Amino acid sequence: MGVASRRRRLVNGKRRKTRQRKLAFASEGGGEAPGSDEGRVEPRAAKRTSESPADNEHWMEAICRRENLQAALRRVMSNKGGPGVDGMTVEQLPVYLRQHWPTLREQLLSGRYRPQPVRRVTIPKPTGGERKLGIPTVVDRFVQQAVLQVLQPAWDPTFSEHSYGFRPGRSAHQAVAAAQSHLAAGHGWVVDLDLEKFFDRVHHDRLMASVARRVSDKRLLKLLRAFLNAGVMDGGLVRATTEGTPQGGPLSPLLSNLVLDELDRELERRGHRFVRYADDCNIYVRSERSGRRVMANLERFIRRTLRLKVNAAKSAVARPWERKFLGFTFTRRRLRRRAAPESIQRFKRKVRRLTGRMRGRSLRQVIRSLAPLLRGWRAYFGFAETNERRDLDGWIARRLRSMLWKHWHHGRRRYRELRRRGVSRRLAIGTLWHIQGPWRASRTIAMSLALPRRRLDELGLPRLWPVAR
């Protein structure tokens, strides 16, 4: 019996080592969060009106729970993203964690974890200019994601019902529908607020004061402060950060909602009808005079209390059909949702880039590159209630016919290709004789017969407008 017992202990020990080798935190951290529920990974959520600290100081234990860490790793791996200043990729993260997680865990639980600076990158804005992003290292992204998964369930129920950005179960479509309901109720003027460089100008001390009203764990407060002060590497040089929450990390949206929750509460206190999506906030009033008064008062509140600045060039008091909100605007009559003209023009520019010149690509290859763009645009702007999408379907078909006409190069080949596609001899000759330029050719009967919509469907071109059955 003694030999058998030793063998069982040896086998069980090997199994435990194998599980730990798969991922170092796979069997650590269990039972350290408050409460008796095994699957619970976050403290109890507060109600909307509560801002009191948690009833315990074990937030970091909840963050380091096995289930929470495994979910954070899966999320970081699925989000992909580029490497940070250390060059580590998401594919290398699991291997790194197998070797270093015990050390990282000890640093987190003792309050000694120090994030690395973020890597500065810039991306073009849809409306022009550039947006600055800060890319954390993959290890810091993993830690931020683990923190987010604990804090968001606790904080989100305390946020305003009029806030829709970066919140679970809420979407831009819901925000646009809420704006439409305010307009339908007779609030026909909009105060369109745009905060200037919001993510770069968040006041750290005010933000941490808001966090401290909700979090009592000093280790977590120290960790969040460290993320804010981690610095930015730009052009090989590290620059200290004294304000702002750089876009690019998992925690940035939650912290931005926490900052702007104070604005939401002020708007609610004043009894305004409003909709906010991240730093894009629209307030709906009954008259232009009321709108100008609201704009002046809020500009003063934002400057003095939030220590932020309203972008005067992009903010305005106007009719809703003169402004856009989350890519949508509204028709003047019946107040129906429609894609904003700027959104349509941006979409057309992208289509033109993909269909400008074939550069040796076949029509099938061009359609394959177009398909993700069309599906994504349809998924978002399919929420519109007007028929711009039907017009865009026709315009895209013309772009492809024009591209094909240019690809045929000269009259002899164009005649041969038209005939091969079933166009009559007389119509083919007449088209070649009268038409000059690919865009004009794209609207002829001959090109519609040579490349009908049915053929584009067969090649896999998605439609923006649903086909009647």
Tab-separated table of C-alpha atoms in Angstrom:
chain	number	residue	atom	x	y	z
A	1	MET	CA	0.000	0.000	0.000
A	2	GLY	CA	2.854	2.388	0.799
A	3	VAL	CA	4.388	1.868	-2.671
A	4	ALA	CA	0.999	2.406	-4.380
A	5	SER	CA	0.431	5.616	-2.417
A	6	ARG	CA	3.847	6.934	-3.432
A	7	ARG	CA	3.097	6.120	-7.088
A	8	ARG	CA	-0.254	7.948	-6.937
A	9	ARG	CA	1.420	11.008	-5.401
A	10	LEU	CA	4.103	10.920	-8.099
A	11	VAL	CA	1.534	10.673	-10.928
A	12	ASN	CA	-0.604	13.475	-9.455
A	13	GLY	CA	2.501	15.647	-9.085
A	14	LYS	CA	3.408	15.126	-12.754
A	15	ARG	CA	-0.134	16.033	-13.809
A	16	ARG	CA	-0.037	19.234	-11.768
A	17	LYS	CA	3.308	20.191	-13.340
A	18	THR	CA	1.916	19.511	-16.815
A	19	ARG	CA	-1.068	21.809	-16.190
A	20	GLN	CA	1.218	24.517	-14.822
A	21	ARG	CA	3.498	24.173	-17.836
A	22	LYS	CA	0.558	24.925	-20.142
A	23	LEU	CA	0.035	28.295	-18.483
A	24	ALA	CA	1.658	29.345	-15.248
A	25	PHE	CA	-1.456	30.967	-13.755
A	26	ALA	CA	-3.728	27.989	-14.596
A	27	SER	CA	-3.889	26.826	-10.974
A	28	GLU	CA	-3.011	30.003	-9.088
A	29	GLY	CA	-5.224	32.567	-7.495
A	30	GLY	CA	-8.241	30.380	-6.785
A	31	GLY	CA	-10.261	31.252	-3.701
A	32	GLU	CA	-8.608	34.628	-3.097
A	33	ALA	CA	-11.456	36.852	-4.258
A	34	PRO	CA	-14.144	37.710	-1.720
A	35	GLY	CA	-17.242	35.587	-1.540
A	36	SER	CA	-17.821	31.876	-1.821
A	37	ASP	CA	-18.825	31.560	-5.499
A	38	GLU	CA	-16.108	29.681	-7.381
A	39	GLY	CA	-16.805	31.318	-10.750
A	40	ARG	CA	-17.010	34.879	-9.443
A	41	VAL	CA	-14.166	37.102	-10.718
A	42	GLU	CA	-15.352	40.581	-9.784
A	43	PRO	CA	-16.633	42.463	-6.765
A	44	ARG	CA	-20.337	43.170	-6.554
A	45	ALA	CA	-21.542	45.941	-8.928
A	46	ALA	CA	-22.819	49.195	-7.485
A	47	LYS	CA	-26.052	50.920	-8.395
A	48	ARG	CA	-26.228	54.067	-10.524
A	49	THR	CA	-26.387	56.436	-7.574
A	50	SER	CA	-23.578	54.812	-5.581
A	51	GLU	CA	-20.010	56.051	-5.578
A	52	SER	CA	-18.874	54.564	-2.287
A	53	PRO	CA	-15.730	52.393	-2.224
A	54	ALA	CA	-16.026	48.627	-2.299
A	55	ASP	CA	-16.654	46.878	0.976
A	56	ASN	CA	-13.259	45.138	0.809
A	57	GLU	CA	-9.712	45.708	-0.340
A	58	HIS	CA	-9.246	42.557	-2.413
A	59	TRP	CA	-9.626	43.899	-5.948
A	60	MET	CA	-6.141	42.698	-6.963
A	61	GLU	CA	-6.936	39.171	-5.779
A	62	ALA	CA	-10.032	39.251	-7.981
A	63	ILE	CA	-7.932	40.476	-10.918
A	64	CYS	CA	-5.417	37.659	-10.427
A	65	ARG	CA	-8.065	34.935	-10.299
A	66	ARG	CA	-7.411	32.053	-12.696
A	67	GLU	CA	-10.675	32.395	-14.662
A	68	ASN	CA	-10.210	36.142	-15.080
A	69	LEU	CA	-6.649	35.758	-16.352
A	70	GLN	CA	-7.571	33.039	-18.825
A	71	ALA	CA	-10.382	35.208	-20.220
A	72	ALA	CA	-8.003	38.192	-20.461
A	73	LEU	CA	-5.435	36.142	-22.358
A	74	ARG	CA	-8.046	34.886	-24.819
A	75	ARG	CA	-9.250	38.439	-25.421
A	76	VAL	CA	-5.769	39.871	-26.006
A	77	MET	CA	-4.929	37.013	-28.371
A	78	SER	CA	-8.141	37.490	-30.365
A	79	ASN	CA	-7.689	41.268	-30.596
A	80	LYS	CA	-4.253	40.825	-32.188
A	81	GLY	CA	-2.648	44.267	-32.432
A	82	GLY	CA	0.941	45.340	-32.965
A	83	PRO	CA	3.840	44.997	-30.524
A	84	GLY	CA	4.747	47.641	-27.981
A	85	VAL	CA	8.126	49.177	-27.208
A	86	ASP	CA	9.636	45.773	-26.313
A	87	GLY	CA	8.771	44.229	-29.699
A	88	MET	CA	6.883	41.264	-28.191
A	89	THR	CA	3.977	40.004	-30.309
A	90	VAL	CA	0.707	38.519	-29.078
A	91	GLU	CA	1.816	35.110	-30.361
A	92	GLN	CA	4.784	35.236	-27.970
A	93	LEU	CA	2.674	36.210	-24.950
A	94	PRO	CA	1.596	32.692	-23.785
A	95	VAL	CA	5.206	31.478	-23.806
A	96	TYR	CA	6.321	34.533	-21.843
A	97	LEU	CA	3.566	34.077	-19.251
A	98	ARG	CA	4.453	30.407	-18.710
A	99	GLN	CA	7.908	31.494	-17.621
A	100	HIS	CA	7.259	34.794	-15.854
A	101	TRP	CA	3.701	34.750	-14.522
A	102	PRO	CA	4.647	33.893	-10.888
A	103	THR	CA	6.908	36.966	-10.799
A	104	LEU	CA	4.288	39.180	-12.455
A	105	ARG	CA	1.611	37.939	-10.074
A	106	GLU	CA	3.779	38.688	-7.049
A	107	GLN	CA	4.446	42.198	-8.381
A	108	LEU	CA	0.713	42.823	-8.907
A	109	LEU	CA	-0.315	41.551	-5.481
A	110	SER	CA	2.432	43.526	-3.730
A	111	GLY	CA	1.762	46.746	-5.686
A	112	ARG	CA	5.200	46.756	-7.356
A	113	TYR	CA	4.180	46.162	-10.987
A	114	ARG	CA	5.565	48.836	-13.334
A	115	PRO	CA	4.176	49.103	-16.870
A	116	GLN	CA	6.435	50.074	-19.763
A	117	PRO	CA	5.963	53.231	-21.876
A	118	VAL	CA	3.446	53.035	-24.716
A	119	ARG	CA	4.551	53.190	-28.342
A	120	ARG	CA	3.241	56.282	-30.119
A	121	VAL	CA	1.611	55.750	-33.514
A	122	THR	CA	-0.587	58.033	-35.574
A	123	ILE	CA	-3.481	57.060	-37.820
A	124	PRO	CA	-5.438	59.325	-40.185
A	125	LYS	CA	-8.821	60.585	-38.998
A	126	PRO	CA	-11.800	60.063	-41.319
A	127	THR	CA	-12.485	63.801	-41.166
A	128	GLY	CA	-8.850	64.782	-41.789
A	129	GLY	CA	-5.837	65.210	-39.552
A	130	GLU	CA	-4.275	62.511	-37.420
A	131	ARG	CA	-5.234	60.635	-34.286
A	132	LYS	CA	-2.502	59.709	-31.816
A	133	LEU	CA	-2.590	56.216	-30.364
A	134	GLY	CA	-0.502	54.710	-27.586
A	135	ILE	CA	0.218	50.991	-28.046
A	136	PRO	CA	1.084	49.261	-24.737
A	137	THR	CA	3.260	46.173	-24.649
A	138	VAL	CA	1.321	42.916	-24.934
A	139	VAL	CA	2.038	42.123	-21.265
A	140	ASP	CA	0.631	45.500	-20.208
A	141	ARG	CA	-2.376	44.927	-22.486
A	142	PHE	CA	-2.930	41.572	-20.785
A	143	VAL	CA	-2.809	43.184	-17.320
A	144	GLN	CA	-5.078	46.048	-18.421
A	145	GLN	CA	-7.577	43.575	-19.858
A	146	ALA	CA	-7.619	41.608	-16.602
A	147	VAL	CA	-8.242	44.843	-14.657
A	148	LEU	CA	-10.953	45.916	-17.112
A	149	GLN	CA	-12.854	42.648	-16.722
A	150	VAL	CA	-13.116	43.230	-12.976
A	151	LEU	CA	-13.776	46.969	-12.935
A	152	GLN	CA	-16.249	47.239	-15.790
A	153	PRO	CA	-18.971	44.997	-14.296
A	154	ALA	CA	-18.689	46.979	-11.050
A	155	TRP	CA	-18.600	50.468	-12.567
A	156	ASP	CA	-20.819	50.169	-15.623
A	157	PRO	CA	-24.152	50.006	-13.732
A	158	THR	CA	-23.255	53.322	-12.068
A	159	PHE	CA	-22.937	55.170	-15.392
A	160	SER	CA	-25.717	57.213	-16.975
A	161	GLU	CA	-28.386	55.527	-19.074
A	162	HIS	CA	-27.716	58.237	-21.679
A	163	SER	CA	-24.116	57.061	-22.201
A	164	TYR	CA	-23.643	54.466	-24.957
A	165	GLY	CA	-19.946	54.330	-25.872
A	166	PHE	CA	-17.707	51.381	-24.957
A	167	ARG	CA	-20.269	49.784	-22.686
A	168	PRO	CA	-21.409	46.143	-22.766
A	169	GLY	CA	-24.849	45.670	-24.277
A	170	ARG	CA	-24.874	49.187	-25.773
A	171	SER	CA	-24.124	50.330	-29.301
A	172	ALA	CA	-23.878	53.301	-31.630
A	173	HIS	CA	-27.198	52.283	-33.197
A	174	GLN	CA	-28.909	52.585	-29.820
A	175	ALA	CA	-27.382	56.050	-29.375
A	176	VAL	CA	-28.652	57.190	-32.799
A	177	ALA	CA	-32.125	55.783	-32.043
A	178	ALA	CA	-32.170	57.631	-28.703
A	179	ALA	CA	-31.258	60.876	-30.479
A	180	GLN	CA	-34.067	60.280	-32.949
A	181	SER	CA	-36.563	59.811	-30.101
A	182	HIS	CA	-35.561	63.170	-28.564
A	183	LEU	CA	-36.090	64.885	-31.915
A	184	ALA	CA	-39.466	63.200	-32.382
A	185	ALA	CA	-40.491	64.526	-28.944
A	186	GLY	CA	-40.155	68.082	-30.227
A	187	HIS	CA	-36.579	68.947	-29.242
A	188	GLY	CA	-35.642	70.068	-32.732
A	189	TRP	CA	-32.325	71.811	-32.037
A	190	VAL	CA	-29.055	70.081	-31.193
A	191	VAL	CA	-26.124	71.339	-29.131
A	192	ASP	CA	-23.277	69.383	-30.700
A	193	LEU	CA	-20.326	69.314	-28.255
A	194	ASP	CA	-16.872	68.282	-29.389
A	195	LEU	CA	-14.116	68.047	-26.759
A	196	GLU	CA	-10.735	69.128	-28.072
A	197	LYS	CA	-8.122	66.350	-27.845
A	198	PHE	CA	-10.079	64.758	-25.030
A	199	PHE	CA	-7.992	61.585	-24.628
A	200	ASP	CA	-4.782	63.650	-24.512
A	201	ARG	CA	-6.037	66.143	-21.900
A	202	VAL	CA	-7.666	64.087	-19.166
A	203	HIS	CA	-6.533	65.501	-15.808
A	204	HIS	CA	-4.792	62.677	-13.916
A	205	ASP	CA	-5.496	63.920	-10.404
A	206	ARG	CA	-9.205	64.412	-11.062
A	207	LEU	CA	-9.393	60.989	-12.703
A	208	MET	CA	-7.659	59.255	-9.800
A	209	ALA	CA	-9.928	61.056	-7.331
A	210	SER	CA	-12.920	59.583	-9.177
A	211	VAL	CA	-11.319	56.146	-9.115
A	212	ALA	CA	-10.567	56.432	-5.365
A	213	ARG	CA	-14.282	57.027	-4.665
A	214	ARG	CA	-14.967	53.591	-6.149
A	215	VAL	CA	-11.824	51.605	-5.284
A	216	SER	CA	-10.346	51.114	-1.813
A	217	ASP	CA	-7.512	48.759	-2.799
A	218	LYS	CA	-4.361	50.914	-2.699
A	219	ARG	CA	-2.491	48.417	-4.876
A	220	LEU	CA	-5.019	48.884	-7.675
A	221	LEU	CA	-4.929	52.666	-7.273
A	222	LYS	CA	-1.161	52.548	-7.547
A	223	LEU	CA	-1.361	50.318	-10.629
A	224	LEU	CA	-3.817	52.610	-12.414
A	225	ARG	CA	-1.673	55.645	-11.610
A	226	ALA	CA	1.348	53.777	-12.999
A	227	PHE	CA	-0.474	53.109	-16.275
A	228	LEU	CA	-1.362	56.804	-16.560
A	229	ASN	CA	2.233	57.890	-15.874
A	230	ALA	CA	3.978	55.160	-17.893
A	231	GLY	CA	5.191	57.619	-20.528
A	232	VAL	CA	5.222	57.605	-24.318
A	233	MET	CA	8.015	56.506	-26.656
A	234	ASP	CA	8.020	58.638	-29.789
A	235	GLY	CA	10.918	58.633	-32.227
A	236	GLY	CA	13.061	56.556	-29.890
A	237	LEU	CA	12.685	58.963	-26.962
A	238	VAL	CA	10.543	58.389	-23.862
A	239	ARG	CA	8.449	61.359	-22.802
A	240	ALA	CA	6.738	61.543	-19.410
A	241	THR	CA	2.940	61.831	-19.398
A	242	THR	CA	1.303	64.191	-16.910
A	243	GLU	CA	-2.170	64.189	-18.465
A	244	GLY	CA	-4.309	62.116	-20.822
A	245	THR	CA	-5.288	58.475	-21.213
A	246	PRO	CA	-3.644	57.330	-24.486
A	247	GLN	CA	-6.033	55.589	-26.861
A	248	GLY	CA	-4.925	52.066	-27.688
A	249	GLY	CA	-5.065	50.248	-24.355
A	250	PRO	CA	-8.046	48.223	-23.076
A	251	LEU	CA	-8.519	50.462	-20.014
A	252	SER	CA	-8.681	53.797	-21.854
A	253	PRO	CA	-12.408	53.628	-22.825
A	254	LEU	CA	-13.503	52.743	-19.268
A	255	LEU	CA	-11.430	55.547	-17.750
A	256	SER	CA	-12.784	58.024	-20.303
A	257	ASN	CA	-16.354	57.048	-19.384
A	258	LEU	CA	-15.482	57.581	-15.734
A	259	VAL	CA	-14.187	61.095	-16.473
A	260	LEU	CA	-17.238	62.037	-18.534
A	261	ASP	CA	-19.676	60.526	-16.046
A	262	GLU	CA	-19.340	63.821	-14.194
A	263	LEU	CA	-20.588	65.617	-17.310
A	264	ASP	CA	-23.503	63.168	-17.565
A	265	ARG	CA	-24.493	63.825	-13.969
A	266	GLU	CA	-24.401	67.583	-14.543
A	267	LEU	CA	-26.610	67.269	-17.628
A	268	GLU	CA	-29.044	65.058	-15.719
A	269	ARG	CA	-29.089	67.511	-12.808
A	270	ARG	CA	-30.081	70.292	-15.218
A	271	GLY	CA	-32.803	68.126	-16.751
A	272	HIS	CA	-31.384	68.070	-20.293
A	273	ARG	CA	-32.201	65.493	-22.942
A	274	PHE	CA	-28.872	64.226	-24.257
A	275	VAL	CA	-27.010	61.307	-25.799
A	276	ARG	CA	-23.304	60.672	-25.296
A	277	TYR	CA	-21.068	58.202	-27.098
A	278	ALA	CA	-17.509	58.451	-25.702
A	279	ASP	CA	-16.485	62.104	-26.149
A	280	ASP	CA	-19.222	62.788	-28.720
A	281	CYS	CA	-22.136	64.436	-26.875
A	282	ASN	CA	-25.376	65.877	-28.290
A	283	ILE	CA	-27.904	67.806	-26.180
A	284	TYR	CA	-31.404	68.349	-27.596
A	285	VAL	CA	-33.385	71.528	-26.882
A	286	ARG	CA	-36.527	73.219	-28.244
A	287	SER	CA	-35.067	76.481	-29.582
A	288	GLU	CA	-31.860	78.007	-30.880
A	289	ARG	CA	-31.859	80.504	-28.014
A	290	SER	CA	-31.982	77.686	-25.447
A	291	GLY	CA	-29.234	75.890	-27.318
A	292	ARG	CA	-26.885	78.875	-27.206
A	293	ARG	CA	-27.504	79.317	-23.484
A	294	VAL	CA	-26.811	75.615	-22.865
A	295	MET	CA	-23.641	75.742	-24.976
A	296	ALA	CA	-22.252	78.725	-23.004
A	297	ASN	CA	-23.037	77.161	-19.613
A	298	LEU	CA	-21.590	73.765	-20.520
A	299	GLU	CA	-18.461	75.268	-22.025
A	300	ARG	CA	-17.854	77.033	-18.710
A	301	PHE	CA	-18.521	73.827	-16.707
A	302	ILE	CA	-16.217	71.732	-18.901
A	303	ARG	CA	-13.403	74.274	-18.666
A	304	ARG	CA	-13.606	74.974	-14.937
A	305	THR	CA	-14.713	71.636	-13.509
A	306	LEU	CA	-13.451	68.952	-15.887
A	307	ARG	CA	-10.315	70.911	-16.884
A	308	LEU	CA	-11.071	70.169	-20.537
A	309	LYS	CA	-11.686	72.366	-23.560
A	310	VAL	CA	-14.567	72.533	-26.052
A	311	ASN	CA	-13.483	72.608	-29.683
A	312	ALA	CA	-15.251	75.758	-30.894
A	313	ALA	CA	-14.565	74.973	-34.564
A	314	LYS	CA	-16.341	71.601	-34.406
A	315	SER	CA	-19.089	72.421	-31.893
A	316	ALA	CA	-22.299	74.167	-32.870
A	317	VAL	CA	-25.970	74.816	-32.140
A	318	ALA	CA	-27.860	73.740	-35.255
A	319	ARG	CA	-30.688	71.749	-36.742
A	320	PRO	CA	-30.099	67.984	-36.590
A	321	TRP	CA	-30.065	67.580	-40.384
A	322	GLU	CA	-27.178	70.074	-40.522
A	323	ARG	CA	-24.997	67.965	-38.207
A	324	LYS	CA	-23.857	64.360	-38.093
A	325	PHE	CA	-23.797	62.005	-35.118
A	326	LEU	CA	-21.831	58.751	-35.228
A	327	GLY	CA	-21.838	58.830	-39.022
A	328	PHE	CA	-25.600	59.396	-39.286
A	329	THR	CA	-27.806	62.417	-39.781
A	330	PHE	CA	-31.576	62.905	-40.133
A	331	THR	CA	-33.858	63.951	-42.935
A	332	ARG	CA	-35.604	67.298	-42.602
A	333	ARG	CA	-39.032	65.777	-43.146
A	334	ARG	CA	-40.209	62.881	-41.001
A	335	LEU	CA	-36.787	62.847	-39.228
A	336	ARG	CA	-35.648	59.557	-40.705
A	337	ARG	CA	-32.155	58.184	-40.145
A	338	ARG	CA	-29.743	58.410	-43.047
A	339	ALA	CA	-26.021	58.054	-43.640
A	340	ALA	CA	-24.350	61.448	-43.385
A	341	PRO	CA	-22.999	62.862	-46.671
A	342	GLU	CA	-19.468	62.790	-45.212
A	343	SER	CA	-19.849	59.070	-44.468
A	344	ILE	CA	-20.960	58.382	-48.030
A	345	GLN	CA	-18.066	60.371	-49.489
A	346	ARG	CA	-15.562	58.515	-47.302
A	347	PHE	CA	-17.035	55.212	-48.440
A	348	LYS	CA	-16.803	56.238	-52.098
A	349	ARG	CA	-13.153	57.207	-51.696
A	350	LYS	CA	-12.373	53.746	-50.349
A	351	VAL	CA	-14.226	52.084	-53.234
A	352	ARG	CA	-12.377	54.268	-55.759
A	353	ARG	CA	-9.027	53.210	-54.300
A	354	LEU	CA	-9.947	49.548	-54.714
A	355	THR	CA	-11.386	49.899	-58.216
A	356	GLY	CA	-9.175	52.635	-59.692
A	357	ARG	CA	-6.891	50.546	-61.870
A	358	MET	CA	-6.787	46.787	-62.009
A	359	ARG	CA	-2.972	46.547	-61.929
A	360	GLY	CA	-3.074	42.995	-63.243
A	361	ARG	CA	-5.921	41.911	-60.973
A	362	SER	CA	-8.916	40.065	-62.311
A	363	LEU	CA	-12.477	41.236	-61.720
A	364	ARG	CA	-12.940	38.379	-59.249
A	365	GLN	CA	-9.912	39.529	-57.227
A	366	VAL	CA	-11.157	43.129	-57.118
A	367	ILE	CA	-14.564	41.965	-55.903
A	368	ARG	CA	-12.875	39.820	-53.249
A	369	SER	CA	-11.058	42.893	-51.918
A	370	LEU	CA	-14.287	44.951	-52.026
A	371	ALA	CA	-16.450	42.410	-50.192
A	372	PRO	CA	-15.231	43.045	-46.572
A	373	LEU	CA	-15.658	46.812	-47.008
A	374	LEU	CA	-19.201	46.424	-48.364
A	375	ARG	CA	-20.256	43.953	-45.683
A	376	GLY	CA	-18.918	46.168	-42.910
A	377	TRP	CA	-20.554	49.305	-44.306
A	378	ARG	CA	-23.857	47.469	-44.772
A	379	ALA	CA	-23.750	46.109	-41.203
A	380	TYR	CA	-23.376	49.617	-39.765
A	381	PHE	CA	-25.287	51.849	-42.174
A	382	GLY	CA	-27.995	49.270	-42.790
A	383	PHE	CA	-29.563	51.013	-39.779
A	384	ALA	CA	-30.423	53.962	-42.061
A	385	GLU	CA	-34.050	54.388	-43.092
A	386	THR	CA	-33.457	55.977	-46.508
A	387	ASN	CA	-32.419	54.478	-49.835
A	388	GLU	CA	-28.867	55.799	-50.363
A	389	ARG	CA	-27.636	52.205	-50.225
A	390	ARG	CA	-29.668	51.314	-53.309
A	391	ASP	CA	-28.084	54.223	-55.200
A	392	LEU	CA	-24.636	53.141	-53.999
A	393	ASP	CA	-25.239	49.616	-55.315
A	394	GLY	CA	-25.793	51.078	-58.776
A	395	TRP	CA	-22.750	53.326	-58.447
A	396	ILE	CA	-20.485	50.404	-57.433
A	397	ALA	CA	-21.706	48.364	-60.399
A	398	ARG	CA	-20.823	51.311	-62.682
A	399	ARG	CA	-17.364	51.524	-61.108
A	400	LEU	CA	-16.726	47.854	-61.902
A	401	ARG	CA	-18.009	48.201	-65.474
A	402	SER	CA	-15.833	51.270	-65.958
A	403	MET	CA	-12.833	49.373	-64.581
A	404	LEU	CA	-13.496	46.471	-66.939
A	405	TRP	CA	-13.797	48.845	-69.921
A	406	LYS	CA	-10.390	50.348	-69.094
A	407	HIS	CA	-8.928	46.872	-68.706
A	408	TRP	CA	-9.945	46.019	-72.286
A	409	HIS	CA	-7.727	48.918	-73.453
A	410	HIS	CA	-8.631	49.311	-77.165
A	411	GLY	CA	-11.549	49.030	-79.556
A	412	ARG	CA	-10.768	45.650	-81.089
A	413	ARG	CA	-10.579	43.883	-77.729
A	414	ARG	CA	-13.620	45.767	-76.422
A	415	TYR	CA	-15.655	44.635	-79.411
A	416	ARG	CA	-14.491	41.043	-78.952
A	417	GLU	CA	-15.281	41.052	-75.203
A	418	LEU	CA	-18.723	42.571	-75.700
A	419	ARG	CA	-19.599	39.994	-78.317
A	420	ARG	CA	-18.283	37.160	-76.156
A	421	ARG	CA	-20.625	38.304	-73.365
A	422	GLY	CA	-23.716	38.152	-75.549
A	423	VAL	CA	-23.948	41.746	-76.825
A	424	SER	CA	-25.289	41.974	-80.393
A	425	ARG	CA	-22.942	43.010	-83.199
A	426	ARG	CA	-24.889	46.175	-83.938
A	427	LEU	CA	-25.012	47.296	-80.294
A	428	ALA	CA	-21.319	46.538	-79.776
A	429	ILE	CA	-20.274	48.567	-82.830
A	430	GLY	CA	-22.596	51.431	-81.877
A	431	THR	CA	-21.163	51.536	-78.378
A	432	LEU	CA	-17.581	51.638	-79.643
A	433	TRP	CA	-18.467	54.326	-82.181
A	434	HIS	CA	-20.308	56.745	-79.923
A	435	ILE	CA	-18.856	56.281	-76.449
A	436	GLN	CA	-15.729	58.069	-75.278
A	437	GLY	CA	-14.361	57.516	-71.777
A	438	PRO	CA	-14.836	54.568	-69.393
A	439	TRP	CA	-17.321	56.301	-67.065
A	440	ARG	CA	-19.715	57.035	-69.924
A	441	ALA	CA	-19.258	53.526	-71.254
A	442	SER	CA	-20.195	52.093	-67.852
A	443	ARG	CA	-23.787	53.335	-68.168
A	444	THR	CA	-24.457	51.983	-71.652
A	445	ILE	CA	-26.846	49.152	-72.420
A	446	ALA	CA	-23.957	47.142	-73.865
A	447	MET	CA	-21.933	47.203	-70.623
A	448	SER	CA	-25.034	46.458	-68.550
A	449	LEU	CA	-25.576	43.367	-70.699
A	450	ALA	CA	-21.886	42.420	-70.611
A	451	LEU	CA	-21.679	42.724	-66.799
A	452	PRO	CA	-25.203	42.485	-65.357
A	453	ARG	CA	-25.938	42.698	-61.659
A	454	ARG	CA	-26.714	38.991	-61.650
A	455	ARG	CA	-23.147	38.247	-62.744
A	456	LEU	CA	-21.749	40.459	-59.962
A	457	ASP	CA	-23.854	38.489	-57.473
A	458	GLU	CA	-22.379	35.245	-58.817
A	459	LEU	CA	-18.862	36.645	-58.380
A	460	GLY	CA	-19.617	37.332	-54.699
A	461	LEU	CA	-20.181	41.102	-54.655
A	462	PRO	CA	-22.336	41.874	-51.579
A	463	ARG	CA	-25.332	44.154	-52.014
A	464	LEU	CA	-25.825	47.149	-49.749
A	465	TRP	CA	-29.564	47.198	-50.414
A	466	PRO	CA	-31.584	44.002	-49.732
A	467	VAL	CA	-32.949	42.196	-52.758
A	468	ALA	CA	-36.740	41.893	-52.861
A	469	ARG	CA	-37.850	38.265	-52.722
